[in-house]
């Protein structure tokens, strides 16, 4: 059974911007694609500003229904106008970003920025922040914009690539921040939601993304199970091919178990030591005194007052 | 070859990962690919000597047009003796402000451009860079290096369905922000990351290090556990032997 969906940016909030922060270990593009798919299935048009992957790669995994609603603005092939003849979008990255604002088709739309990190590396941070703010400006006055015109902005951000300053600036722009991490192979999202005139809410949601980029939410974190053996590597028995014998035969095992160790002090041993009984070999000392030996019959301990 | 259009990142930490570069160089030459080697660290003869141990002759490959080498150590000096107007792949050495690596990208593009001629066509083009970290030391910014790799990926991987293999060093030094940005930025761009690490316990005669293999950007989203493997290795004269952790024949 599925848990009720969280108040993620795609549900509940009429408009707004969200940033998904990922890392090398827990990549975020799959989540971005899953959210793009959700928007497309709702009938919205999705504009993707693609800086990091090719259009072919981004569209991979989506069926034709979703791909027909997806407009890919290609900043991957020639973002800096190095190619001759130029295949670049006119005006470079900044103009491409601003052009998203002037989309011709009306209706609710989602803008996905893949990625904010690339934009942050190539545009001055204040310029980027101002442009992003203008893109999602419907945030500040939801009453003015009719619901049909509202725009949702999703940005993918690679956490390790930026210092705290730019990261902080971009977080302050986003209404919802999703930070990706995980445990034991299961991905999780820490969701921080900021709504006007409300306290920020914090939530952790475990999820997985299916091969067709559907988002499946999990109710509980993964159980602390024993580490399962990896199906790809056959388990190797380290006791094969040894030059010494690690195994015991039945007789050897019996002999080993019945052996009393020399310094193991059992009650039988104690009795045997205190009372040498019949049949116990007693030891004799044979002493041949030399001519010069001084045999003193006195007990040297006599003068001890014990 | 099943693997095409991919960026493989070679990374080393506390050890020398150049054996991976030699491996990929001989592997792709034997696989009949057109190879462009941007050799910024060693001289051509060094790669040639190691290549011969691995069974390829770089000199022969270069003569038959299969291999194009940019020998950084030699041509770096040429930059200063040529007229300024002539573009040179290592032009940034001459600039006061390192700028971007567009001339280097242009060199790679011209070297690997598929040519429609009567001669035997090589299999997919391959770019090998040894290594990218030295560019930081030469004054190029990390974003400029990332842009260079981005363009190589767009042209060699995406357009020509070839492969790109780059070596980068993990300094492990938390003070070196540029190196971290470069390493993390490249990791995000890569499909496959091979990370050679020294053993945590220090140098060992029989186990030279550990190799972590991480598949990023898989075609289908899979669980994290399926995406990484770790092996230990020992470098020998003509090969490298790999074994599971703790299973070196020397310690069993």
Coordinates of C-alpha atoms in Angstrom, one line a residue, chain B residues 46-244:
Chain B
X46 CA 57.2 7.0 -21.5
X47 CA 53.7 6.0 -22.8
X48 CA 55.4 4.1 -25.6
X49 CA 57.6 2.1 -23.3
X50 CA 54.7 1.1 -21.1
X51 CA 52.6 0.5 -24.1
X52 CA 55.1 -2.0 -25.4
X53 CA 54.9 -4.0 -22.2
X54 CA 51.1 -4.0 -22.7
X55 CA 51.5 -5.2 -26.2
X56 CA 50.9 -2.0 -28.4
X57 CA 53.4 0.1 -30.3
X58 CA 52.4 3.8 -30.0
X59 CA 55.0 4.8 -32.6
X60 CA 53.4 2.5 -35.1
X61 CA 49.9 3.6 -34.2
X62 CA 50.9 7.2 -34.6
X63 CA 52.5 6.5 -38.0
X64 CA 49.4 4.8 -39.3
X65 CA 47.2 7.7 -38.2
X66 CA 45.4 5.8 -35.4
X67 CA 46.9 7.8 -32.6
X68 CA 47.3 11.6 -32.2
X69 CA 49.3 12.8 -29.3
X70 CA 49.6 16.2 -27.8
X71 CA 52.8 16.1 -25.9
X72 CA 52.3 18.9 -23.4
X73 CA 55.9 18.9 -22.1
X74 CA 57.3 19.5 -25.6
X75 CA 54.7 21.7 -27.2
X76 CA 54.2 23.8 -24.1
X77 CA 57.6 25.4 -24.9
X78 CA 56.6 25.9 -28.5
X79 CA 53.9 28.2 -27.4
X80 CA 56.4 30.9 -26.6
X81 CA 58.3 30.7 -29.8
X82 CA 55.4 30.9 -32.2
X83 CA 53.8 34.1 -33.5
X84 CA 51.0 35.1 -31.3
X85 CA 48.3 34.9 -34.1
X86 CA 48.8 31.2 -34.7
X87 CA 46.4 29.3 -32.4
X88 CA 48.0 26.7 -30.2
X89 CA 46.2 24.2 -28.1
X90 CA 48.1 25.2 -25.0
X91 CA 47.6 28.9 -25.7
X92 CA 46.4 29.6 -22.2
X93 CA 50.0 29.3 -21.0
X94 CA 50.8 32.5 -22.7
X95 CA 47.9 34.5 -21.4
X96 CA 48.1 36.5 -18.3
X97 CA 44.5 35.5 -17.5
X98 CA 44.3 31.8 -18.2
X99 CA 40.9 32.1 -19.9
X100 CA 39.2 29.1 -21.5
X101 CA 40.4 26.0 -23.1
X102 CA 38.7 26.5 -26.5
X103 CA 41.9 26.0 -28.5
X104 CA 42.6 22.7 -26.7
X105 CA 39.0 21.6 -27.5
X106 CA 39.5 22.7 -31.1
X107 CA 42.7 20.5 -31.3
X108 CA 40.8 17.5 -29.9
X109 CA 37.9 18.1 -32.3
X110 CA 40.2 18.3 -35.3
X111 CA 42.2 15.2 -34.3
X112 CA 39.1 13.0 -33.8
X113 CA 36.8 14.3 -36.5
X114 CA 35.5 11.4 -38.5
X115 CA 37.0 11.6 -42.0
X116 CA 35.1 10.3 -45.0
X117 CA 37.9 8.8 -46.9
X118 CA 38.7 5.5 -48.7
X119 CA 41.0 4.3 -46.0
X120 CA 39.9 1.8 -43.3
X121 CA 37.6 3.4 -40.9
X122 CA 38.6 3.2 -37.3
X123 CA 36.1 2.3 -34.7
X124 CA 34.7 5.0 -32.4
X125 CA 36.9 8.0 -31.5
X126 CA 38.4 8.0 -28.0
X127 CA 39.9 10.9 -26.0
X128 CA 42.3 10.2 -23.2
X129 CA 43.5 13.0 -21.0
X130 CA 46.5 12.6 -18.6
X131 CA 45.7 14.5 -16.5
X132 CA 43.2 17.3 -15.8
X133 CA 44.5 18.3 -12.4
X134 CA 47.7 19.7 -13.8
X135 CA 45.6 22.3 -15.7
X136 CA 44.6 23.8 -12.3
X137 CA 48.3 24.1 -11.4
X138 CA 48.9 25.9 -14.7
X139 CA 46.4 28.5 -13.8
X140 CA 43.2 27.4 -15.5
X141 CA 40.1 27.7 -13.4
X142 CA 38.1 24.6 -12.5
X143 CA 35.0 25.9 -14.4
X144 CA 37.1 26.3 -17.5
X145 CA 38.3 22.7 -17.2
X146 CA 34.8 21.5 -16.7
X147 CA 33.7 23.5 -19.8
X148 CA 36.4 21.8 -21.8
X149 CA 35.3 18.4 -20.6
X150 CA 31.7 19.4 -21.3
X151 CA 32.5 20.2 -24.9
X152 CA 34.5 17.0 -25.3
X153 CA 31.5 15.1 -24.0
X154 CA 29.1 16.9 -26.3
X155 CA 31.2 16.3 -29.4
X156 CA 33.1 13.0 -28.8
X157 CA 30.5 11.2 -26.7
X158 CA 27.2 12.6 -27.8
X159 CA 27.8 13.4 -31.5
X160 CA 30.4 10.9 -32.5
X161 CA 29.4 8.1 -30.0
X162 CA 33.0 7.9 -28.8
X163 CA 34.4 7.7 -25.3
X164 CA 36.3 10.1 -23.1
X165 CA 38.6 9.0 -20.4
X166 CA 40.2 11.5 -18.0
X167 CA 42.5 11.2 -15.0
X168 CA 42.1 13.6 -12.1
X169 CA 43.7 13.6 -8.7
X170 CA 41.9 13.8 -5.4
X171 CA 44.2 15.8 -3.3
X172 CA 42.3 14.9 -0.2
X173 CA 43.2 18.3 1.1
X174 CA 40.1 20.1 2.3
X175 CA 41.8 23.4 1.7
X176 CA 42.0 22.9 -2.0
X177 CA 38.6 24.1 -3.1
X178 CA 39.4 24.3 -6.8
X179 CA 40.5 20.6 -6.9
X180 CA 37.3 19.6 -5.1
X181 CA 35.1 21.6 -7.4
X182 CA 36.9 20.0 -10.4
X183 CA 36.6 16.5 -9.0
X184 CA 33.0 16.8 -8.0
X185 CA 32.0 18.6 -11.1
X186 CA 33.6 15.8 -13.2
X187 CA 32.0 13.1 -11.1
X188 CA 28.6 14.6 -11.8
X189 CA 29.3 14.6 -15.5
X190 CA 30.7 11.0 -15.6
X191 CA 29.0 7.8 -16.4
X192 CA 31.6 5.6 -14.7
X193 CA 34.1 6.5 -12.0
X194 CA 37.1 4.3 -11.3
X195 CA 38.8 5.4 -8.1
X196 CA 42.2 4.0 -7.2
X197 CA 43.0 4.5 -3.5
X198 CA 45.9 3.6 -1.4
X199 CA 45.2 1.3 1.4
X200 CA 44.1 2.9 4.6
X201 CA 46.8 1.0 6.5
X202 CA 49.6 2.3 4.3
X203 CA 52.0 0.8 1.7
X204 CA 51.9 -2.9 1.1
X205 CA 54.2 -5.0 -1.1
X206 CA 51.5 -7.4 -2.3
X207 CA 48.4 -5.2 -2.4
X208 CA 49.1 -1.9 -4.1
X209 CA 45.7 -0.4 -3.6
X210 CA 42.0 -0.6 -3.9
X211 CA 39.9 0.2 -6.9
X212 CA 36.3 1.4 -6.4
X213 CA 34.0 1.3 -9.4
X214 CA 31.0 3.5 -9.3
X215 CA 28.4 3.6 -12.1
X216 CA 26.7 7.0 -12.2
X217 CA 24.0 8.0 -14.5
X218 CA 22.8 4.5 -15.3
X219 CA 20.3 4.3 -18.1
X220 CA 17.7 2.9 -15.7
X221 CA 17.6 4.2 -12.1
X222 CA 18.7 1.2 -10.0
X223 CA 19.4 0.7 -6.4
X224 CA 22.6 2.2 -5.1
X225 CA 23.9 -1.1 -4.1
X226 CA 24.0 -2.4 -7.6
X227 CA 26.1 0.6 -8.7
X228 CA 29.4 0.2 -7.0
X229 CA 32.1 -2.5 -6.6
X230 CA 35.4 -2.6 -4.8
X231 CA 38.5 -4.6 -5.8
X232 CA 42.0 -4.6 -4.6
X233 CA 44.9 -4.8 -7.0
X234 CA 48.6 -5.4 -7.5
X235 CA 50.5 -3.9 -10.4
X236 CA 52.9 -6.3 -12.1
X237 CA 55.3 -5.7 -14.8
X238 CA 53.0 -6.5 -17.7
X239 CA 49.6 -6.5 -16.1
X240 CA 47.5 -5.7 -13.1
X241 CA 45.9 -8.4 -11.1
X242 CA 42.6 -7.8 -9.4
X243 CA 41.0 -9.7 -6.5
X244 CA 38.2 -9.2 -4.0

